[in-house]
Amino acid sequence: MSYFSTRGGAVVTASQAILTGLAPGGGLYVPAMFPQVDRQWIAALNAMPYARRAEAVLSLYLEDYTAQEIAGAVDAAYSAERFDDPAIAPVRRLDGNTWLLELFHGPTLAFKDMALQLLPHLVRQAARKAGEEREISILVATSGDTGKAALEGFRDVPGTSCTVFYPEEGVSDIQKLQMTTTGGGNTRVIAVEGNFDDAQTGVKQLFASPDFAARMGEKGRVLSSANSINFGRLVPQVVYYFSAYADLCAAGGVAAGEPVNFVVPTGNFGDILAGWYAKNMGLPVNKLICASNRNNVLTDFFASGTYSTHRLFYKTTSPSMDILVSSNLERLLYETADRDGELVSVWMKQLREVGSYSVGDQRREQLSKTFAAGCADDRQTAAEIHALFRRTGCVIDTHTGVAAKVLADYRAETGDSTPAVIVSTASPYKFCADVLTALQGKEATAGKDAFACAAELEKLSGVPVPKQVSALRELPVLHSRRCTRDVQAMADAVLAD
Ligand SMILES: *Cc1c(COP(=O)(O)O)cnc(C)c1O
């Protein structure tokens, strides 16, 4: 199967799309078509462990990877050493016809592991196919979750290195510790004196700098990206939608062939887009419900057909969804525009130049057949976390809380009683102070550090503190490098040693 650019033109293989990340001219790679599966194909997933389900889906997309390469990659990624639940992405019933798909059982306790445990293997195999002998140097700017997931994915993968820039004052205590205690001989973690935008702007400038590329080249290194616009991050995410459906059938939550709804806490639109790919392949999905926090640019887009970044940026208790430009939406726009790359280019140019674009009423209506959207602020989210705990005994994190609230609103508004899966993207232990506050009020966290809050949550939920969190206490801090937000300083930090 070939891959096209959302802005027209390029035709590449899967491995080329994964190795280069972004298409020339700034477009994103999309598959030439959606491979189709039937009911028997989906039913056969029932009997398979997660790694085999992943193999089945990936082999439909990654045609220039051998069966052996794909099998090797999924076995290495989705193993008992790396995930603390044998189902890898377990589904559990919350109540009635509401289910939770838990995507946080990987090494960094957030859903980014589902893709970033696999991506390094795909990148390495792609480099081999391309005859690339230089070191593949991954650069990441992170607001928290992506950085650690990339570090864990790439650490000690031969032929690669991974450098992460994080804003010194912009990540949670647990997130900072997770990153600065990372081992491995090929990892670098650098605090930028600034906010997330400073870190991200610097990294983007490094990617665009011929001078930096030349200096890297002299050291036998070539830049690559692990961020969520890489197709190699999208395709592993398609797997868990199929996997969840198979598990739901097995648990009697839905009869084979009956539709389900998925509600997805959304930032960059990568996670929910994978669900839409699954639907296009033939998975019986009724609605994909896009849940946003107070940064509700997508809620407005689905309601009005206009995407506008003329708005304030809010810091919320669900920081991984604090985003104004959802890059992966471009892949949906491409299909909405009937694969007219020129039209997508025009919209993206308008976004860059005037901060907004409109897709028109007809396309908006078309989208609303599949997508619903809603938002919840921090207060509503905390109330939902509290209510859900009271009702079910289950403790969810702040991102998942946004989705739970949006689902409740959607059901009240529409009366749609289709079985629904809430995609749970992080462990509550990753955001324990905010979760504890939601459950017991602000006083409950007074004077407590993250570990004390975690201990408190354990008492309430009965779910043991994951070892990934408790181990942080003992692990030595291995990375203490800092740099200013000046791009030259960032370049030097990557090139040092
Ligand atoms: C990244 C992230 C999201 C948002 O996912 P997108 O693919 O960017 O929409 C939601 N929740 C958590 C915990 C995340 O880390």
Short mmCIF file of C-alpha atoms and ligand atoms in Angstrom, two decimals:
data_model
loop_
_atom_site.label_atom_id
_atom_site.label_comp_id
_atom_site.label_asym_id
_atom_site.label_seq_id
_atom_site.Cartn_x
_atom_site.Cartn_y
_atom_site.Cartn_z
CA MET A 1 0.00 0.00 0.00
CA SER A 2 1.23 3.50 -0.80
CA TYR A 3 1.02 6.60 1.36
CA PHE A 4 -0.03 10.03 0.12
CA SER A 5 0.47 13.48 1.59
CA THR A 6 -2.61 15.32 2.89
CA ARG A 7 -1.39 18.30 0.86
CA GLY A 8 -1.11 16.35 -2.36
CA GLY A 9 1.82 14.92 -4.23
CA ALA A 10 3.99 12.51 -2.33
CA VAL A 11 3.76 8.75 -2.83
CA VAL A 12 5.89 6.68 -0.46
CA THR A 13 5.93 3.26 1.19
CA ALA A 14 4.90 2.69 4.80
CA SER A 15 8.50 2.46 6.00
CA GLN A 16 9.44 5.68 4.24
CA ALA A 17 6.46 7.46 5.81
CA ILE A 18 7.52 6.21 9.24
CA LEU A 19 11.20 7.09 8.81
CA THR A 20 10.59 10.64 7.57
CA GLY A 21 7.56 11.46 9.77
CA LEU A 22 6.36 14.52 7.89
CA ALA A 23 5.72 14.76 4.12
CA PRO A 24 7.55 17.42 2.10
CA GLY A 25 5.72 20.75 2.30
CA GLY A 26 4.38 20.01 5.77
CA GLY A 27 1.64 17.49 4.89
CA LEU A 28 0.90 14.32 6.85
CA TYR A 29 1.11 10.85 5.38
CA VAL A 30 -2.15 8.94 4.93
CA PRO A 31 -2.75 5.45 3.53
CA ALA A 32 -3.91 5.22 -0.09
CA MET A 33 -7.04 3.45 1.17
CA PHE A 34 -8.58 1.93 4.28
CA PRO A 35 -8.07 -1.84 4.26
CA GLN A 36 -11.43 -3.57 4.72
CA VAL A 37 -12.17 -6.29 7.24
CA ASP A 38 -15.35 -8.32 7.71
CA ARG A 39 -17.21 -9.78 10.66
CA GLN A 40 -15.29 -13.07 10.58
CA TRP A 41 -12.00 -11.22 10.64
CA ILE A 42 -13.10 -9.25 13.70
CA ALA A 43 -14.53 -12.35 15.41
CA ALA A 44 -11.21 -14.14 14.97
CA LEU A 45 -9.52 -11.50 17.14
CA ASN A 46 -11.43 -12.84 20.15
CA ALA A 47 -9.14 -15.79 20.64
CA MET A 48 -5.93 -13.81 20.18
CA PRO A 49 -3.67 -12.15 22.76
CA TYR A 50 -3.04 -8.44 22.22
CA ALA A 51 0.23 -8.85 20.33
CA ARG A 52 -1.46 -11.07 17.73
CA ARG A 53 -4.33 -8.59 17.37
CA ALA A 54 -1.72 -5.90 16.75
CA GLU A 55 -0.01 -8.09 14.19
CA ALA A 56 -3.31 -8.64 12.37
CA VAL A 57 -4.06 -4.92 12.09
CA LEU A 58 -0.52 -3.75 11.35
CA SER A 59 0.01 -6.21 8.54
CA LEU A 60 -2.92 -4.63 6.68
CA TYR A 61 -1.11 -1.28 6.61
CA LEU A 62 2.63 -1.97 6.66
CA GLU A 63 2.97 -3.76 3.38
CA ASP A 64 6.70 -3.24 2.94
CA TYR A 65 7.44 -4.80 6.34
CA THR A 66 7.83 -8.58 6.37
CA ALA A 67 5.53 -10.75 8.50
CA GLN A 68 8.58 -11.62 10.55
CA GLU A 69 9.45 -7.95 11.17
CA ILE A 70 5.93 -7.14 12.32
CA ALA A 71 5.75 -10.19 14.57
CA GLY A 72 9.12 -9.31 16.11
CA ALA A 73 8.07 -5.72 16.73
CA VAL A 74 4.73 -6.48 18.41
CA ASP A 75 6.23 -9.23 20.58
CA ALA A 76 8.95 -6.89 21.80
CA ALA A 77 6.50 -4.02 22.40
CA TYR A 78 3.52 -5.71 24.05
CA SER A 79 5.20 -8.02 26.52
CA ALA A 80 4.65 -8.85 30.18
CA GLU A 81 7.89 -7.07 31.04
CA ARG A 82 6.58 -3.82 29.65
CA PHE A 83 2.88 -3.89 30.58
CA ASP A 84 1.53 -4.64 34.03
CA ASP A 85 -1.69 -6.23 32.80
CA PRO A 86 -1.66 -9.42 30.71
CA ALA A 87 -4.47 -8.07 28.51
CA ILE A 88 -2.22 -5.05 27.68
CA ALA A 89 -5.30 -2.87 27.02
CA PRO A 90 -8.01 -4.37 29.28
CA VAL A 91 -11.68 -3.42 29.07
CA ARG A 92 -13.77 -3.36 32.21
CA ARG A 93 -17.40 -2.68 32.88
CA LEU A 94 -18.11 0.50 34.78
CA ASP A 95 -21.88 0.17 35.02
CA GLY A 96 -24.78 -0.86 32.79
CA ASN A 97 -23.61 -0.30 29.26
CA THR A 98 -20.58 1.86 30.01
CA TRP A 99 -17.10 0.43 29.70
CA LEU A 100 -13.58 1.62 30.37
CA LEU A 101 -10.74 0.84 27.97
CA GLU A 102 -7.58 1.11 30.09
CA LEU A 103 -4.63 2.30 28.01
CA PHE A 104 -2.31 3.06 30.91
CA HIS A 105 -0.70 -0.24 31.80
CA GLY A 106 2.58 0.50 30.02
CA PRO A 107 5.88 1.72 31.46
CA THR A 108 4.88 5.40 31.68
CA LEU A 109 1.23 4.99 32.77
CA ALA A 110 -0.31 6.88 29.83
CA PHE A 111 -1.76 5.83 26.50
CA LYS A 112 1.26 7.16 24.57
CA ASP A 113 2.99 3.88 25.46
CA MET A 114 0.61 1.97 23.19
CA ALA A 115 2.32 3.56 20.18
CA LEU A 116 5.72 4.55 21.54
CA GLN A 117 6.60 1.06 22.72
CA LEU A 118 6.19 -0.10 19.12
CA LEU A 119 7.41 2.86 17.07
CA PRO A 120 11.16 2.44 17.78
CA HIS A 121 11.10 -1.05 16.28
CA LEU A 122 9.28 0.20 13.18
CA VAL A 123 11.74 3.09 12.84
CA ARG A 124 14.75 0.83 13.19
CA GLN A 125 13.44 -1.61 10.59
CA ALA A 126 12.60 1.30 8.27
CA ALA A 127 16.16 2.62 8.60
CA ARG A 128 17.51 -0.79 7.67
CA LYS A 129 15.28 -0.95 4.59
CA ALA A 130 16.45 2.51 3.52
CA GLY A 131 20.12 1.58 3.97
CA GLU A 132 20.39 4.36 6.57
CA GLU A 133 23.57 3.85 8.57
CA ARG A 134 23.60 7.06 10.56
CA GLU A 135 22.26 7.15 14.11
CA ILE A 136 18.53 8.02 14.08
CA SER A 137 18.31 10.91 16.56
CA ILE A 138 14.82 11.44 17.90
CA LEU A 139 14.06 14.95 19.18
CA VAL A 140 10.99 15.61 21.31
CA ALA A 141 9.49 18.64 22.99
CA THR A 142 7.09 17.52 25.68
CA SER A 143 4.51 18.89 28.05
CA GLY A 144 4.84 15.70 30.06
CA ASP A 145 3.53 12.39 28.77
CA THR A 146 5.12 12.11 25.33
CA GLY A 147 8.66 12.74 26.56
CA LYS A 148 8.78 9.90 29.02
CA ALA A 149 6.98 7.52 26.67
CA ALA A 150 9.50 8.30 23.89
CA LEU A 151 12.44 7.86 26.29
CA GLU A 152 11.15 4.48 27.44
CA GLY A 153 10.45 3.39 23.88
CA PHE A 154 13.83 4.35 22.41
CA ARG A 155 16.08 3.71 25.37
CA ASP A 156 18.88 1.31 24.43
CA VAL A 157 17.39 0.65 20.98
CA PRO A 158 20.52 0.18 18.85
CA GLY A 159 21.15 2.75 16.14
CA THR A 160 18.92 5.37 17.79
CA SER A 161 19.08 8.08 20.43
CA CYS A 162 16.35 10.13 22.09
CA THR A 163 16.62 13.72 23.35
CA VAL A 164 13.73 15.28 25.25
CA PHE A 165 13.25 18.97 26.05
CA TYR A 166 10.73 19.77 28.78
CA PRO A 167 9.66 23.11 30.23
CA GLU A 168 11.30 23.50 33.61
CA GLU A 169 8.16 24.81 35.27
CA GLY A 170 5.54 23.13 33.11
CA VAL A 171 5.33 19.46 34.13
CA SER A 172 4.02 17.66 37.21
CA ASP A 173 6.44 16.42 39.90
CA ILE A 174 5.85 12.81 38.92
CA GLN A 175 6.34 13.61 35.24
CA LYS A 176 9.63 15.41 35.92
CA LEU A 177 10.95 12.56 38.05
CA GLN A 178 9.85 10.01 35.47
CA MET A 179 11.98 11.73 32.85
CA THR A 180 15.07 12.70 34.86
CA THR A 181 15.51 9.19 36.28
CA THR A 182 15.49 7.50 32.85
CA GLY A 183 18.38 5.09 32.29
CA GLY A 184 19.87 3.94 29.01
CA GLY A 185 23.02 4.93 27.20
CA ASN A 186 21.24 6.82 24.40
CA THR A 187 18.88 9.17 26.26
CA ARG A 188 19.16 12.88 27.05
CA VAL A 189 16.70 14.90 29.10
CA ILE A 190 17.08 18.67 29.15
CA ALA A 191 15.10 21.27 31.09
CA VAL A 192 14.35 24.40 29.10
CA GLU A 193 14.15 27.66 31.03
CA GLY A 194 10.72 28.57 29.69
CA ASN A 195 7.27 27.16 29.02
CA PHE A 196 6.13 24.37 26.71
CA ASP A 197 5.78 26.72 23.75
CA ASP A 198 9.44 27.78 24.15
CA ALA A 199 10.54 24.14 24.11
CA GLN A 200 8.32 23.27 21.16
CA THR A 201 9.31 26.34 19.14
CA GLY A 202 12.98 25.55 19.71
CA VAL A 203 12.57 21.94 18.58
CA LYS A 204 10.64 23.01 15.47
CA GLN A 205 13.45 25.45 14.61
CA LEU A 206 16.03 22.69 15.01
CA PHE A 207 14.07 20.48 12.59
CA ALA A 208 13.96 23.33 10.06
CA SER A 209 17.65 24.32 10.38
CA PRO A 210 20.01 23.14 7.59
CA ASP A 211 22.94 24.25 9.72
CA PHE A 212 21.86 22.01 12.60
CA ALA A 213 21.27 19.11 10.20
CA ALA A 214 24.81 19.57 8.88
CA ARG A 215 26.32 19.61 12.36
CA MET A 216 24.37 16.44 13.20
CA GLY A 217 25.53 14.88 9.93
CA GLU A 218 29.18 15.51 10.86
CA LYS A 219 28.58 13.41 13.94
CA GLY A 220 26.98 10.62 11.90
CA ARG A 221 23.50 11.44 13.10
CA VAL A 222 20.21 12.14 11.33
CA LEU A 223 17.13 13.77 12.88
CA SER A 224 13.79 12.08 13.19
CA SER A 225 10.53 12.73 14.99
CA ALA A 226 8.41 10.65 17.34
CA ASN A 227 5.52 13.04 17.66
CA SER A 228 1.98 12.07 16.99
CA ILE A 229 1.81 13.15 13.36
CA ASN A 230 4.11 10.24 12.43
CA PHE A 231 1.98 7.52 10.82
CA GLY A 232 3.95 5.01 12.89
CA ARG A 233 2.22 6.39 15.95
CA LEU A 234 -1.23 6.32 14.46
CA VAL A 235 -1.39 2.73 13.25
CA PRO A 236 -0.66 1.05 16.62
CA GLN A 237 -3.57 3.03 18.05
CA VAL A 238 -6.02 1.54 15.57
CA VAL A 239 -5.37 -1.83 17.22
CA TYR A 240 -6.95 -1.09 20.58
CA TYR A 241 -10.27 -0.07 19.08
CA PHE A 242 -10.54 -3.52 17.50
CA SER A 243 -9.21 -5.14 20.64
CA ALA A 244 -11.78 -3.36 22.81
CA TYR A 245 -14.58 -4.43 20.52
CA ALA A 246 -13.45 -8.06 20.62
CA ASP A 247 -13.31 -7.94 24.42
CA LEU A 248 -16.73 -6.31 24.62
CA CYS A 249 -18.21 -9.10 22.49
CA ALA A 250 -16.53 -11.72 24.65
CA ALA A 251 -17.89 -10.11 27.82
CA GLY A 252 -21.42 -9.96 26.41
CA GLY A 253 -21.44 -6.17 26.31
CA VAL A 254 -22.39 -6.20 22.67
CA ALA A 255 -23.47 -8.84 20.13
CA ALA A 256 -21.10 -9.39 17.20
CA GLY A 257 -21.81 -6.77 14.55
CA GLU A 258 -23.71 -4.43 16.90
CA PRO A 259 -22.38 -0.87 17.08
CA VAL A 260 -20.61 0.82 20.00
CA ASN A 261 -19.75 4.43 20.82
CA PHE A 262 -16.27 5.52 21.85
CA VAL A 263 -15.67 8.67 23.85
CA VAL A 264 -12.09 9.91 23.66
CA PRO A 265 -10.27 12.57 25.72
CA THR A 266 -8.72 14.58 22.94
CA GLY A 267 -5.79 16.94 22.44
CA ASN A 268 -3.85 16.53 19.22
CA PHE A 269 -6.65 14.36 17.71
CA GLY A 270 -4.38 11.32 17.27
CA ASP A 271 -6.20 8.90 19.55
CA ILE A 272 -9.72 9.55 18.24
CA LEU A 273 -8.48 9.62 14.65
CA ALA A 274 -7.31 6.03 15.07
CA GLY A 275 -10.87 5.13 16.10
CA TRP A 276 -12.13 6.73 12.94
CA TYR A 277 -9.65 4.68 10.90
CA ALA A 278 -11.01 1.55 12.62
CA LYS A 279 -14.57 2.56 11.71
CA ASN A 280 -13.55 3.10 8.09
CA MET A 281 -12.03 -0.37 8.03
CA GLY A 282 -15.33 -1.90 9.03
CA LEU A 283 -15.43 -1.86 12.85
CA PRO A 284 -19.07 -1.35 13.95
CA VAL A 285 -18.74 2.11 15.50
CA ASN A 286 -21.77 4.34 15.83
CA LYS A 287 -20.44 7.62 17.25
CA LEU A 288 -16.96 8.84 18.07
CA ILE A 289 -17.37 11.41 20.82
CA CYS A 290 -14.60 13.99 20.98
CA ALA A 291 -14.09 15.20 24.57
CA SER A 292 -12.19 18.42 25.26
CA ASN A 293 -11.33 20.35 28.41
CA ARG A 294 -11.71 24.13 28.66
CA ASN A 295 -9.50 24.42 25.56
CA ASN A 296 -12.55 23.49 23.49
CA VAL A 297 -11.44 24.44 19.99
CA LEU A 298 -12.60 21.04 18.66
CA THR A 299 -16.04 21.26 20.29
CA ASP A 300 -16.55 24.55 18.47
CA PHE A 301 -15.18 23.11 15.23
CA PHE A 302 -17.63 20.21 15.18
CA ALA A 303 -20.51 22.53 16.09
CA SER A 304 -19.77 25.30 13.59
CA GLY A 305 -17.49 23.93 10.88
CA THR A 306 -15.01 26.69 11.71
CA TYR A 307 -11.65 26.01 13.34
CA SER A 308 -10.41 29.13 15.06
CA THR A 309 -7.36 29.66 17.25
CA HIS A 310 -8.49 33.16 18.20
CA ARG A 311 -9.02 32.25 21.83
CA LEU A 312 -7.27 32.12 25.17
CA PHE A 313 -5.09 29.21 26.14
CA TYR A 314 -5.96 27.72 29.53
CA LYS A 315 -3.81 25.57 31.80
CA THR A 316 -6.06 22.83 33.14
CA THR A 317 -5.90 19.73 35.34
CA SER A 318 -5.79 17.64 32.13
CA PRO A 319 -2.57 19.15 30.71
CA SER A 320 -2.09 16.58 27.94
CA MET A 321 -5.21 18.02 26.30
CA ASP A 322 -4.15 21.67 26.63
CA ILE A 323 -3.72 22.41 22.96
CA LEU A 324 -5.00 24.91 20.42
CA VAL A 325 -3.83 23.37 17.16
CA SER A 326 -4.78 19.70 16.86
CA SER A 327 -2.32 18.57 14.19
CA ASN A 328 -3.90 15.22 13.41
CA LEU A 329 -7.21 16.81 12.46
CA GLU A 330 -5.56 17.44 9.09
CA ARG A 331 -5.93 13.75 8.28
CA LEU A 332 -9.68 13.92 8.87
CA LEU A 333 -9.92 17.11 6.81
CA TYR A 334 -8.24 15.33 3.92
CA GLU A 335 -10.99 12.69 3.77
CA THR A 336 -13.66 15.33 4.39
CA ALA A 337 -12.33 17.20 1.35
CA ASP A 338 -12.63 14.00 -0.73
CA ARG A 339 -8.84 13.73 -0.74
CA ASP A 340 -8.34 17.10 -2.34
CA GLY A 341 -4.82 17.99 -1.17
CA GLU A 342 -5.03 21.47 -2.63
CA LEU A 343 -8.10 22.32 -0.60
CA VAL A 344 -6.39 21.05 2.58
CA SER A 345 -3.36 23.21 1.72
CA VAL A 346 -5.61 26.25 1.46
CA TRP A 347 -7.21 25.59 4.87
CA MET A 348 -3.81 25.06 6.50
CA LYS A 349 -2.50 28.26 4.95
CA GLN A 350 -5.50 30.15 6.33
CA LEU A 351 -4.85 28.63 9.74
CA ARG A 352 -1.23 29.83 9.63
CA GLU A 353 -1.98 33.27 8.27
CA VAL A 354 -5.28 34.31 9.81
CA GLY A 355 -5.70 31.71 12.56
CA SER A 356 -8.87 30.06 11.21
CA TYR A 357 -10.59 28.21 8.37
CA SER A 358 -14.09 26.89 7.63
CA VAL A 359 -15.05 23.61 5.99
CA GLY A 360 -18.61 24.70 5.14
CA ASP A 361 -22.03 23.46 6.24
CA GLN A 362 -22.25 20.43 4.01
CA ARG A 363 -18.97 18.98 5.25
CA ARG A 364 -19.82 19.86 8.84
CA GLU A 365 -23.08 17.94 8.52
CA GLN A 366 -21.28 15.00 6.99
CA LEU A 367 -18.84 14.94 9.93
CA SER A 368 -21.67 15.09 12.46
CA LYS A 369 -22.95 11.72 11.24
CA THR A 370 -19.91 10.15 12.86
CA PHE A 371 -18.56 12.68 15.34
CA ALA A 372 -20.17 14.18 18.40
CA ALA A 373 -18.22 16.61 20.57
CA GLY A 374 -18.38 18.20 23.99
CA CYS A 375 -16.24 19.81 26.66
CA ALA A 376 -15.90 19.94 30.44
CA ASP A 377 -13.99 22.38 32.61
CA ASP A 378 -11.89 21.45 35.65
CA ARG A 379 -14.74 21.84 38.12
CA GLN A 380 -17.15 19.69 36.13
CA THR A 381 -14.43 17.10 35.59
CA ALA A 382 -13.63 16.90 39.30
CA ALA A 383 -17.34 16.51 40.10
CA GLU A 384 -17.61 13.66 37.58
CA ILE A 385 -14.54 11.88 39.03
CA HIS A 386 -16.17 12.16 42.45
CA ALA A 387 -19.60 10.99 41.27
CA LEU A 388 -18.18 8.07 39.35
CA PHE A 389 -16.18 6.94 42.36
CA ARG A 390 -19.30 7.09 44.53
CA ARG A 391 -21.30 5.13 42.02
CA THR A 392 -18.81 2.48 40.94
CA GLY A 393 -15.83 2.57 43.32
CA CYS A 394 -13.61 3.22 40.32
CA VAL A 395 -11.03 6.03 40.41
CA ILE A 396 -10.24 7.64 37.06
CA ASP A 397 -7.68 10.28 36.11
CA THR A 398 -8.44 13.86 35.09
CA HIS A 399 -8.24 13.24 31.31
CA THR A 400 -10.57 10.26 31.56
CA GLY A 401 -12.78 12.40 33.80
CA VAL A 402 -13.30 14.89 30.99
CA ALA A 403 -14.46 12.04 28.73
CA ALA A 404 -16.80 10.61 31.39
CA LYS A 405 -18.49 13.98 31.85
CA VAL A 406 -18.84 14.57 28.11
CA LEU A 407 -20.39 11.11 27.72
CA ALA A 408 -22.91 11.82 30.48
CA ASP A 409 -23.89 15.09 28.79
CA TYR A 410 -24.11 13.43 25.38
CA ARG A 411 -26.44 10.73 26.70
CA ALA A 412 -28.65 13.25 28.48
CA GLU A 413 -28.91 15.36 25.34
CA THR A 414 -29.43 12.65 22.74
CA GLY A 415 -30.90 9.70 24.60
CA ASP A 416 -28.47 7.52 22.65
CA SER A 417 -28.21 4.30 24.65
CA THR A 418 -25.63 2.55 22.44
CA PRO A 419 -23.05 0.76 24.63
CA ALA A 420 -20.19 3.21 25.18
CA VAL A 421 -16.49 2.76 25.79
CA ILE A 422 -14.66 5.53 27.63
CA VAL A 423 -11.07 5.55 26.45
CA SER A 424 -9.03 5.90 29.65
CA THR A 425 -5.74 7.52 28.73
CA ALA A 426 -3.81 7.81 31.99
CA SER A 427 -3.50 6.18 35.37
CA PRO A 428 -4.93 8.29 38.20
CA TYR A 429 -1.55 7.87 39.90
CA LYS A 430 0.05 10.07 37.28
CA PHE A 431 -2.08 13.02 38.39
CA CYS A 432 -2.66 12.02 41.99
CA ALA A 433 -2.90 15.46 43.58
CA ASP A 434 -5.70 16.62 41.28
CA VAL A 435 -7.51 13.28 41.52
CA LEU A 436 -7.30 13.28 45.32
CA THR A 437 -8.61 16.85 45.37
CA ALA A 438 -11.56 15.76 43.22
CA LEU A 439 -12.35 12.93 45.63
CA GLN A 440 -11.78 14.62 48.97
CA GLY A 441 -11.38 18.33 48.49
CA LYS A 442 -8.32 20.58 48.44
CA GLU A 443 -7.60 20.08 52.17
CA ALA A 444 -6.86 16.40 51.57
CA THR A 445 -3.69 17.27 49.64
CA ALA A 446 -2.39 20.00 51.97
CA GLY A 447 1.28 19.49 52.80
CA LYS A 448 1.41 16.22 50.86
CA ASP A 449 3.90 15.45 48.12
CA ALA A 450 2.98 13.29 45.14
CA PHE A 451 3.95 10.07 46.93
CA ALA A 452 1.80 10.86 49.95
CA CYS A 453 -1.13 11.68 47.65
CA ALA A 454 -0.56 8.36 45.88
CA ALA A 455 -0.65 6.48 49.20
CA GLU A 456 -3.93 8.19 50.01
CA LEU A 457 -5.40 7.21 46.63
CA GLU A 458 -4.37 3.62 47.20
CA LYS A 459 -6.36 3.55 50.44
CA LEU A 460 -9.43 4.95 48.73
CA SER A 461 -9.38 2.89 45.54
CA GLY A 462 -7.84 -0.36 46.70
CA VAL A 463 -5.70 -0.30 43.55
CA PRO A 464 -2.03 -0.61 44.52
CA VAL A 465 0.31 2.27 43.63
CA PRO A 466 1.99 1.14 40.37
CA LYS A 467 5.62 0.24 40.79
CA GLN A 468 6.47 2.79 38.09
CA VAL A 469 5.44 5.47 40.61
CA SER A 470 6.74 4.02 43.87
CA ALA A 471 10.12 3.18 42.30
CA LEU A 472 10.68 6.85 41.44
CA ARG A 473 11.40 7.52 45.09
CA GLU A 474 14.51 5.40 45.07
CA LEU A 475 15.77 6.00 41.54
CA PRO A 476 18.74 8.35 41.17
CA VAL A 477 18.28 11.50 39.10
CA LEU A 478 20.50 10.93 36.06
CA HIS A 479 19.66 13.99 33.98
CA SER A 480 20.11 17.49 35.37
CA ARG A 481 21.12 19.42 32.29
CA ARG A 482 19.38 22.73 31.64
CA CYS A 483 19.54 25.23 28.85
CA THR A 484 18.05 28.61 27.95
CA ARG A 485 15.25 28.74 25.42
CA ASP A 486 17.70 30.09 22.85
CA VAL A 487 17.75 27.72 19.87
CA GLN A 488 21.55 27.80 19.70
CA ALA A 489 21.75 26.67 23.31
CA MET A 490 19.31 23.86 22.54
CA ALA A 491 21.37 22.81 19.50
CA ASP A 492 24.53 22.72 21.60
CA ALA A 493 22.77 20.64 24.25
CA VAL A 494 21.81 18.02 21.64
CA LEU A 495 25.30 17.96 20.17
CA ALA A 496 27.23 17.87 23.46
CA ASP A 497 28.89 14.48 24.23
C1 LIG B 1 -1.76 12.71 24.79
C2 LIG B 1 -2.88 12.49 25.74
C3 LIG B 1 -4.22 12.75 25.39
C4 LIG B 1 -4.61 13.34 24.06
O1 LIG B 1 -4.42 12.45 23.00
P1 LIG B 1 -4.37 13.00 21.49
O2 LIG B 1 -4.00 11.84 20.66
O3 LIG B 1 -3.30 14.07 21.49
O4 LIG B 1 -5.70 13.56 21.18
C5 LIG B 1 -5.21 12.48 26.33
N1 LIG B 1 -4.90 12.00 27.55
C6 LIG B 1 -3.63 11.73 27.92
C7 LIG B 1 -3.37 11.23 29.30
C8 LIG B 1 -2.57 11.96 27.04
O5 LIG B 1 -1.31 11.70 27.42
#
